[in-house]
Short mmCIF file of N, CA and C in Angstrom, two decimals:
data_model
loop_
_atom_site.label_atom_id
_atom_site.label_comp_id
_atom_site.label_asym_id
_atom_site.label_seq_id
_atom_site.Cartn_x
_atom_site.Cartn_y
_atom_site.Cartn_z
N MET R 1 74.47 139.77 149.63
CA MET R 1 75.03 138.67 148.83
C MET R 1 76.33 138.17 149.47
N VAL R 2 76.43 136.89 149.68
CA VAL R 2 77.62 136.28 150.20
C VAL R 2 78.18 135.23 149.20
N ILE R 3 79.45 135.39 148.90
CA ILE R 3 80.09 134.37 148.03
C ILE R 3 80.99 133.56 148.97
N ARG R 4 80.77 132.23 148.96
CA ARG R 4 81.50 131.36 149.84
C ARG R 4 81.71 130.03 149.18
N PRO R 5 82.58 129.18 149.73
CA PRO R 5 82.78 127.77 149.22
C PRO R 5 81.46 126.98 149.42
N ILE R 6 81.27 126.02 148.57
CA ILE R 6 80.09 125.18 148.60
C ILE R 6 80.12 124.26 149.87
N LYS R 7 78.97 123.92 150.39
CA LYS R 7 78.83 122.98 151.52
C LYS R 7 77.87 121.84 151.10
N LEU R 8 77.97 120.71 151.77
CA LEU R 8 77.07 119.62 151.48
C LEU R 8 75.62 120.05 151.69
N GLU R 9 75.34 120.91 152.61
CA GLU R 9 74.00 121.40 152.89
C GLU R 9 73.38 122.19 151.71
N ASP R 10 74.21 122.53 150.74
CA ASP R 10 73.73 123.30 149.60
C ASP R 10 73.14 122.42 148.52
N ALA R 11 73.19 121.12 148.74
CA ALA R 11 72.80 120.15 147.65
C ALA R 11 71.35 120.39 147.19
N ALA R 12 70.44 120.57 148.04
CA ALA R 12 69.04 120.72 147.66
C ALA R 12 68.85 122.00 146.80
N ASP R 13 69.49 123.15 147.22
CA ASP R 13 69.41 124.33 146.38
C ASP R 13 70.10 124.13 145.06
N MET R 14 71.18 123.44 145.06
CA MET R 14 71.89 123.22 143.76
C MET R 14 71.02 122.36 142.86
N ASN R 15 70.43 121.32 143.38
CA ASN R 15 69.51 120.47 142.56
C ASN R 15 68.33 121.30 142.01
N ARG R 16 67.74 122.08 142.85
CA ARG R 16 66.61 122.91 142.42
C ARG R 16 67.04 123.85 141.27
N MET R 17 68.20 124.42 141.39
CA MET R 17 68.73 125.32 140.40
C MET R 17 69.00 124.59 139.10
N ARG R 18 69.67 123.46 139.16
CA ARG R 18 70.08 122.72 137.96
C ARG R 18 68.90 122.21 137.17
N THR R 19 67.79 121.99 137.81
CA THR R 19 66.63 121.37 137.13
C THR R 19 65.55 122.39 136.73
N MET R 20 65.76 123.67 137.05
CA MET R 20 64.71 124.69 136.72
C MET R 20 64.82 125.25 135.33
N HIS R 21 63.64 125.58 134.79
CA HIS R 21 63.59 126.22 133.48
C HIS R 21 64.34 127.58 133.59
N GLY R 22 65.14 127.82 132.59
CA GLY R 22 65.99 129.00 132.63
C GLY R 22 67.40 128.80 133.02
N VAL R 23 67.63 127.60 133.54
CA VAL R 23 68.99 127.16 133.90
C VAL R 23 69.32 125.88 133.19
N SER R 24 68.45 124.90 133.34
CA SER R 24 68.74 123.53 132.83
C SER R 24 69.06 123.49 131.39
N GLU R 25 68.45 124.35 130.57
CA GLU R 25 68.76 124.30 129.13
C GLU R 25 70.14 124.93 128.74
N ASN R 26 70.77 125.51 129.76
CA ASN R 26 72.08 126.11 129.45
C ASN R 26 73.28 125.36 130.05
N ILE R 27 72.96 124.28 130.74
CA ILE R 27 73.98 123.41 131.35
C ILE R 27 73.76 122.00 130.87
N LEU R 28 74.64 121.14 131.16
CA LEU R 28 74.55 119.77 130.70
C LEU R 28 73.87 118.84 131.68
N GLY R 29 72.98 119.37 132.51
CA GLY R 29 72.25 118.59 133.46
C GLY R 29 71.08 117.93 132.83
N MET R 30 70.34 117.16 133.61
CA MET R 30 69.14 116.50 133.17
C MET R 30 67.96 116.86 134.13
N PRO R 31 66.77 116.99 133.63
CA PRO R 31 65.62 117.35 134.49
C PRO R 31 65.32 116.19 135.50
N SER R 32 65.85 115.04 135.34
CA SER R 32 65.61 113.90 136.26
C SER R 32 66.64 113.84 137.36
N GLU R 33 67.58 114.75 137.45
CA GLU R 33 68.59 114.74 138.52
C GLU R 33 67.92 114.79 139.87
N ARG R 34 68.56 114.08 140.83
CA ARG R 34 68.05 114.04 142.19
C ARG R 34 69.01 114.76 143.17
N VAL R 35 68.52 115.14 144.30
CA VAL R 35 69.32 115.78 145.33
C VAL R 35 70.52 114.89 145.64
N SER R 36 70.33 113.57 145.66
CA SER R 36 71.43 112.70 145.96
C SER R 36 72.58 112.79 144.95
N ASP R 37 72.21 113.15 143.71
CA ASP R 37 73.25 113.37 142.66
C ASP R 37 74.12 114.63 143.04
N ALA R 38 73.42 115.68 143.50
CA ALA R 38 74.14 116.88 143.92
C ALA R 38 75.03 116.58 145.15
N GLU R 39 74.50 115.81 146.09
CA GLU R 39 75.29 115.45 147.27
C GLU R 39 76.52 114.72 146.86
N GLU R 40 76.34 113.71 145.97
CA GLU R 40 77.50 112.90 145.54
C GLU R 40 78.52 113.78 144.79
N PHE R 41 78.07 114.73 144.02
CA PHE R 41 78.98 115.59 143.32
C PHE R 41 79.80 116.42 144.31
N ILE R 42 79.13 117.00 145.30
CA ILE R 42 79.84 117.81 146.28
C ILE R 42 80.85 116.95 147.07
N ARG R 43 80.45 115.75 147.43
CA ARG R 43 81.42 114.85 148.16
C ARG R 43 82.60 114.45 147.30
N SER R 44 82.38 114.43 145.99
CA SER R 44 83.56 113.95 145.12
C SER R 44 84.52 115.08 144.76
N LEU R 45 84.30 116.30 145.21
CA LEU R 45 85.23 117.35 144.89
C LEU R 45 86.59 117.05 145.47
N THR R 46 87.62 117.36 144.68
CA THR R 46 89.05 117.14 145.07
C THR R 46 89.70 118.47 145.39
N ALA R 47 90.96 118.40 145.72
CA ALA R 47 91.77 119.57 145.93
C ALA R 47 91.94 120.38 144.64
N ASN R 48 91.70 119.79 143.46
CA ASN R 48 91.80 120.45 142.22
C ASN R 48 90.48 121.13 141.82
N ASP R 49 89.48 120.99 142.63
CA ASP R 49 88.14 121.57 142.30
C ASP R 49 87.80 122.71 143.30
N HIS R 50 87.40 123.82 142.74
CA HIS R 50 87.12 125.04 143.52
C HIS R 50 85.73 125.46 143.18
N LEU R 51 84.77 125.34 144.09
CA LEU R 51 83.39 125.66 143.89
C LEU R 51 82.93 126.75 144.81
N LEU R 52 82.40 127.86 144.26
CA LEU R 52 81.87 128.94 145.05
C LEU R 52 80.40 129.05 144.76
N VAL R 53 79.67 129.47 145.81
CA VAL R 53 78.23 129.70 145.62
C VAL R 53 77.94 131.12 146.10
N VAL R 54 76.81 131.65 145.57
CA VAL R 54 76.30 132.93 146.01
C VAL R 54 75.06 132.58 146.87
N GLU R 55 75.03 133.10 148.07
CA GLU R 55 73.91 132.90 148.98
C GLU R 55 73.18 134.22 149.22
N LEU R 56 71.88 134.19 149.03
CA LEU R 56 70.99 135.34 149.36
C LEU R 56 69.83 134.84 150.26
N ASN R 57 69.66 135.44 151.41
CA ASN R 57 68.58 135.06 152.28
C ASN R 57 68.57 133.54 152.54
N ASP R 58 69.75 132.99 152.84
CA ASP R 58 69.91 131.60 153.22
C ASP R 58 69.60 130.61 152.10
N THR R 59 69.63 131.10 150.85
CA THR R 59 69.36 130.26 149.68
C THR R 59 70.51 130.43 148.69
N VAL R 60 71.00 129.35 148.15
CA VAL R 60 72.04 129.40 147.10
C VAL R 60 71.33 129.74 145.76
N VAL R 61 71.79 130.87 145.15
CA VAL R 61 71.23 131.37 143.91
C VAL R 61 72.21 131.41 142.75
N GLY R 62 73.41 130.88 143.02
CA GLY R 62 74.39 130.83 141.93
C GLY R 62 75.61 129.96 142.32
N CYS R 63 76.31 129.51 141.34
CA CYS R 63 77.43 128.65 141.61
C CYS R 63 78.44 128.76 140.44
N ALA R 64 79.71 128.80 140.82
CA ALA R 64 80.78 128.83 139.77
C ALA R 64 81.87 127.80 140.22
N GLY R 65 82.31 127.03 139.30
CA GLY R 65 83.28 126.05 139.61
C GLY R 65 84.49 126.09 138.73
N LEU R 66 85.67 125.81 139.26
CA LEU R 66 86.89 125.78 138.51
C LEU R 66 87.57 124.46 138.79
N SER R 67 87.85 123.67 137.81
CA SER R 67 88.52 122.42 137.96
C SER R 67 89.89 122.54 137.24
N VAL R 68 90.93 122.32 138.06
CA VAL R 68 92.32 122.41 137.53
C VAL R 68 92.72 121.02 137.07
N SER R 69 93.34 120.94 135.92
CA SER R 69 93.83 119.67 135.44
C SER R 69 94.77 119.01 136.39
N SER R 70 94.60 117.68 136.57
CA SER R 70 95.48 116.96 137.49
C SER R 70 96.64 116.37 136.72
N LYS R 71 96.70 116.58 135.44
CA LYS R 71 97.78 116.07 134.59
C LYS R 71 99.02 116.99 134.71
N PRO R 72 100.14 116.47 135.04
CA PRO R 72 101.32 117.38 135.27
C PRO R 72 101.58 118.35 134.18
N ARG R 73 101.42 117.98 132.93
CA ARG R 73 101.77 118.84 131.83
C ARG R 73 100.62 119.82 131.48
N ALA R 74 99.51 119.71 132.17
CA ALA R 74 98.36 120.59 131.94
C ALA R 74 97.85 121.32 133.25
N CYS R 75 98.65 121.25 134.27
CA CYS R 75 98.22 121.81 135.53
C CYS R 75 98.20 123.29 135.58
N HIS R 76 98.55 123.93 134.51
CA HIS R 76 98.48 125.35 134.33
C HIS R 76 97.11 125.81 133.77
N SER R 77 96.24 124.82 133.60
CA SER R 77 94.99 125.03 132.87
C SER R 77 93.79 124.60 133.74
N GLY R 78 92.71 125.29 133.62
CA GLY R 78 91.50 124.97 134.34
C GLY R 78 90.28 125.15 133.49
N THR R 79 89.22 124.41 133.90
CA THR R 79 87.93 124.49 133.21
C THR R 79 86.92 125.11 134.10
N LEU R 80 86.12 126.06 133.63
CA LEU R 80 85.15 126.80 134.43
C LEU R 80 83.77 126.50 134.05
N GLY R 81 82.86 126.50 135.00
CA GLY R 81 81.42 126.35 134.70
C GLY R 81 80.68 127.25 135.76
N ILE R 82 79.54 127.75 135.29
CA ILE R 82 78.72 128.67 136.07
C ILE R 82 77.28 128.49 135.84
N MET R 83 76.46 128.73 136.86
CA MET R 83 75.02 128.81 136.71
C MET R 83 74.39 129.75 137.76
N VAL R 84 73.35 130.44 137.35
CA VAL R 84 72.62 131.34 138.21
C VAL R 84 71.18 131.05 138.18
N HIS R 85 70.53 131.01 139.32
CA HIS R 85 69.11 130.78 139.44
C HIS R 85 68.38 131.70 138.43
N ALA R 86 67.32 131.14 137.84
CA ALA R 86 66.62 131.90 136.81
C ALA R 86 66.02 133.24 137.28
N ASP R 87 65.60 133.25 138.54
CA ASP R 87 64.94 134.46 139.09
C ASP R 87 66.02 135.54 139.42
N TYR R 88 67.29 135.20 139.37
CA TYR R 88 68.34 136.17 139.76
C TYR R 88 69.31 136.49 138.63
N GLN R 89 68.99 136.03 137.40
CA GLN R 89 69.88 136.31 136.33
C GLN R 89 69.79 137.81 135.92
N ARG R 90 70.81 138.29 135.30
CA ARG R 90 70.95 139.68 134.88
C ARG R 90 70.90 140.71 136.00
N GLN R 91 71.41 140.25 137.18
CA GLN R 91 71.43 141.15 138.36
C GLN R 91 72.86 141.29 138.91
N GLY R 92 73.82 140.87 138.13
CA GLY R 92 75.23 140.98 138.56
C GLY R 92 75.80 139.81 139.31
N ILE R 93 74.99 138.80 139.56
CA ILE R 93 75.48 137.62 140.29
C ILE R 93 76.48 136.85 139.46
N GLY R 94 76.27 136.64 138.23
CA GLY R 94 77.19 135.94 137.33
C GLY R 94 78.54 136.64 137.27
N GLY R 95 78.50 137.99 137.14
CA GLY R 95 79.74 138.73 137.11
C GLY R 95 80.53 138.61 138.41
N ALA R 96 79.78 138.69 139.53
CA ALA R 96 80.43 138.61 140.79
C ALA R 96 81.04 137.22 141.00
N LEU R 97 80.32 136.17 140.65
CA LEU R 97 80.89 134.78 140.72
C LEU R 97 82.10 134.60 139.81
N MET R 98 82.02 135.09 138.61
CA MET R 98 83.12 134.96 137.69
C MET R 98 84.38 135.71 138.22
N THR R 99 84.16 136.92 138.76
CA THR R 99 85.26 137.66 139.31
C THR R 99 85.88 136.91 140.44
N ALA R 100 85.09 136.31 141.31
CA ALA R 100 85.62 135.56 142.48
C ALA R 100 86.35 134.30 142.06
N ILE R 101 85.84 133.59 141.09
CA ILE R 101 86.52 132.34 140.70
C ILE R 101 87.74 132.64 139.85
N LEU R 102 87.70 133.71 139.09
CA LEU R 102 88.91 134.10 138.35
C LEU R 102 90.01 134.65 139.23
N ASP R 103 89.62 135.23 140.36
CA ASP R 103 90.61 135.61 141.35
C ASP R 103 91.41 134.41 141.87
N ILE R 104 90.69 133.33 142.08
CA ILE R 104 91.35 132.10 142.49
C ILE R 104 92.29 131.64 141.43
N ALA R 105 91.77 131.60 140.19
CA ALA R 105 92.60 131.14 139.07
C ALA R 105 93.87 132.00 138.90
N ASP R 106 93.71 133.29 139.01
CA ASP R 106 94.81 134.16 138.70
C ASP R 106 95.73 134.41 139.87
N ASN R 107 95.21 134.63 141.02
CA ASN R 107 96.02 135.09 142.15
C ASN R 107 96.37 134.02 143.17
N TRP R 108 95.69 132.92 143.12
CA TRP R 108 95.98 131.81 144.02
C TRP R 108 96.62 130.62 143.35
N LEU R 109 96.12 130.33 142.16
CA LEU R 109 96.62 129.15 141.43
C LEU R 109 97.57 129.51 140.31
N LYS R 110 97.59 130.81 139.94
CA LYS R 110 98.48 131.27 138.85
C LYS R 110 98.27 130.50 137.55
N LEU R 111 97.02 130.25 137.19
CA LEU R 111 96.73 129.53 136.02
C LEU R 111 97.01 130.33 134.79
N LYS R 112 97.55 129.73 133.75
CA LYS R 112 97.84 130.43 132.48
C LYS R 112 96.62 130.42 131.59
N ARG R 113 95.83 129.38 131.69
CA ARG R 113 94.62 129.20 130.79
C ARG R 113 93.43 128.78 131.63
N VAL R 114 92.29 129.45 131.37
CA VAL R 114 90.98 129.04 131.89
C VAL R 114 90.03 128.95 130.71
N GLU R 115 89.38 127.81 130.58
CA GLU R 115 88.50 127.59 129.40
C GLU R 115 87.07 127.26 129.90
N LEU R 116 86.15 127.42 129.03
CA LEU R 116 84.77 127.07 129.26
C LEU R 116 84.09 126.78 127.91
N CYS R 117 82.92 126.17 127.97
CA CYS R 117 82.06 125.97 126.84
C CYS R 117 80.75 126.65 127.10
N VAL R 118 80.19 127.29 126.05
CA VAL R 118 78.94 127.95 126.12
C VAL R 118 78.12 127.73 124.83
N PHE R 119 76.83 127.50 124.98
CA PHE R 119 75.98 127.33 123.80
C PHE R 119 76.01 128.60 122.98
N VAL R 120 76.14 128.46 121.66
CA VAL R 120 76.28 129.65 120.81
C VAL R 120 75.11 130.60 120.90
N GLU R 121 73.96 130.11 121.28
CA GLU R 121 72.77 130.96 121.40
C GLU R 121 72.70 131.77 122.72
N ASN R 122 73.56 131.47 123.66
CA ASN R 122 73.56 132.10 124.98
C ASN R 122 74.32 133.46 124.91
N GLU R 123 73.71 134.40 124.27
CA GLU R 123 74.39 135.66 124.02
C GLU R 123 74.69 136.49 125.26
N VAL R 124 73.88 136.39 126.30
CA VAL R 124 74.14 137.13 127.56
C VAL R 124 75.39 136.62 128.19
N ALA R 125 75.52 135.24 128.29
CA ALA R 125 76.74 134.64 128.89
C ALA R 125 77.94 134.98 128.06
N ILE R 126 77.86 134.87 126.75
CA ILE R 126 78.98 135.14 125.88
C ILE R 126 79.48 136.56 126.07
N ALA R 127 78.55 137.53 126.21
CA ALA R 127 78.94 138.93 126.41
C ALA R 127 79.69 139.06 127.73
N LEU R 128 79.21 138.38 128.80
CA LEU R 128 79.94 138.44 130.06
C LEU R 128 81.30 137.90 129.97
N TYR R 129 81.42 136.73 129.32
CA TYR R 129 82.74 136.12 129.20
C TYR R 129 83.76 136.94 128.41
N ARG R 130 83.25 137.57 127.31
CA ARG R 130 84.12 138.46 126.52
C ARG R 130 84.53 139.66 127.37
N LYS R 131 83.65 140.22 128.18
CA LYS R 131 83.97 141.32 129.06
C LYS R 131 85.09 140.96 130.02
N LEU R 132 85.19 139.70 130.40
CA LEU R 132 86.15 139.20 131.38
C LEU R 132 87.42 138.73 130.66
N GLY R 133 87.49 138.87 129.38
CA GLY R 133 88.75 138.58 128.65
C GLY R 133 88.77 137.25 127.93
N PHE R 134 87.67 136.55 127.90
CA PHE R 134 87.59 135.26 127.16
C PHE R 134 87.40 135.58 125.71
N VAL R 135 88.03 134.68 124.88
CA VAL R 135 87.88 134.75 123.43
C VAL R 135 87.40 133.40 122.91
N VAL R 136 86.70 133.43 121.75
CA VAL R 136 86.24 132.21 121.18
C VAL R 136 87.47 131.54 120.50
N GLU R 137 87.71 130.28 120.80
CA GLU R 137 88.79 129.55 120.16
C GLU R 137 88.24 128.69 119.00
N GLY R 138 87.02 128.27 119.15
CA GLY R 138 86.44 127.38 118.13
C GLY R 138 85.00 127.03 118.44
N THR R 139 84.40 126.32 117.57
CA THR R 139 83.00 125.86 117.67
C THR R 139 82.95 124.37 117.70
N LYS R 140 82.29 123.78 118.73
CA LYS R 140 82.08 122.36 118.80
C LYS R 140 80.70 122.09 118.12
N LYS R 141 80.68 121.50 116.99
CA LYS R 141 79.48 121.22 116.27
C LYS R 141 78.74 120.11 116.94
N TYR R 142 77.40 120.22 117.00
CA TYR R 142 76.49 119.22 117.56
C TYR R 142 77.01 118.77 118.96
N ALA R 143 77.41 119.71 119.77
CA ALA R 143 78.04 119.42 121.06
C ALA R 143 77.08 118.82 122.05
N ALA R 144 75.81 119.18 121.98
CA ALA R 144 74.85 118.71 122.98
C ALA R 144 73.44 118.84 122.44
N ILE R 145 72.53 118.25 123.16
CA ILE R 145 71.07 118.42 122.82
C ILE R 145 70.51 119.42 123.75
N ARG R 146 69.91 120.44 123.19
CA ARG R 146 69.30 121.56 123.95
C ARG R 146 67.91 121.72 123.48
N ASN R 147 66.97 121.58 124.39
CA ASN R 147 65.53 121.68 124.02
C ASN R 147 65.17 120.79 122.83
N GLY R 148 65.75 119.59 122.78
CA GLY R 148 65.41 118.62 121.74
C GLY R 148 66.12 118.79 120.43
N ILE R 149 67.03 119.75 120.35
CA ILE R 149 67.74 120.02 119.10
C ILE R 149 69.23 119.97 119.37
N TYR R 150 69.99 119.35 118.43
CA TYR R 150 71.42 119.39 118.47
C TYR R 150 71.86 120.85 118.38
N THR R 151 72.81 121.21 119.31
CA THR R 151 73.27 122.61 119.20
C THR R 151 74.78 122.66 119.34
N ASP R 152 75.34 123.76 118.91
CA ASP R 152 76.76 123.93 118.93
C ASP R 152 77.18 124.75 120.19
N GLU R 153 78.42 124.55 120.53
CA GLU R 153 79.04 125.31 121.65
C GLU R 153 80.26 126.02 121.17
N TYR R 154 80.54 127.16 121.78
CA TYR R 154 81.82 127.83 121.60
C TYR R 154 82.75 127.32 122.69
N LEU R 155 83.94 127.00 122.34
CA LEU R 155 85.01 126.86 123.29
C LEU R 155 85.64 128.19 123.44
N MET R 156 85.61 128.74 124.67
CA MET R 156 86.19 130.04 124.92
C MET R 156 87.30 129.89 125.95
N ALA R 157 88.31 130.75 125.85
CA ALA R 157 89.42 130.66 126.86
C ALA R 157 89.89 132.05 127.19
N ARG R 158 90.53 132.14 128.33
CA ARG R 158 91.14 133.39 128.78
C ARG R 158 92.54 132.97 129.21
N TYR R 159 93.48 133.84 128.82
CA TYR R 159 94.91 133.47 129.07
C TYR R 159 95.51 134.40 130.11
N GLY R 160 96.03 133.82 131.14
CA GLY R 160 96.63 134.63 132.22
C GLY R 160 97.83 135.44 131.75
N THR R 161 98.10 136.47 132.37
CA THR R 161 99.24 137.32 132.02
C THR R 161 100.20 137.52 133.22
N ASN R 162 100.10 136.57 134.16
CA ASN R 162 100.98 136.65 135.32
C ASN R 162 102.44 136.56 134.90
N GLU R 163 103.28 137.46 135.43
CA GLU R 163 104.67 137.51 134.94
C GLU R 163 105.43 136.25 135.29
N ASN R 164 104.98 135.50 136.27
CA ASN R 164 105.73 134.29 136.68
C ASN R 164 105.30 132.99 135.91
N ASN R 165 104.37 133.18 134.98
CA ASN R 165 103.93 131.96 134.28
C ASN R 165 104.10 132.11 132.75
N GLY R 166 105.05 132.89 132.32
CA GLY R 166 105.33 132.99 130.93
C GLY R 166 104.47 133.95 130.13
N GLY R 167 103.53 134.67 130.79
CA GLY R 167 102.63 135.52 130.03
C GLY R 167 103.15 136.83 129.87
#
């Protein structure tokens, strides 16, 4: 398993993962997304975006991204997203990705706050996030449509304790 920054060449694997059963229902993607959408997304990344992928046997099987706010009064805060290929879930890939992306947040960017949203039914992901120090801050009612039904999301956050950022 290799964890590395995303490359434009990863677009096809990213698209395949985003549109597959077992992944698409837990992210805000659409089954009609095209590889060109993934290419455009990768090209649009800025210095405030940090995307890591897990590569196994020359195939991307997971991705975690951290976007730091570009607003001066919120640049201590970032938003996190993660997805793991359906065939590789519950094998430690999500935990490895989260640890790598949180290392960037904590030790390179010194973020005070990292937040994410997760569907309330996604118990496996919620357990992982809690294990890594995230707490539920609130519930977003009717946040998205999942499998044809309006569903709620938890807003979860983790607060840095770096001595140089007020923690």
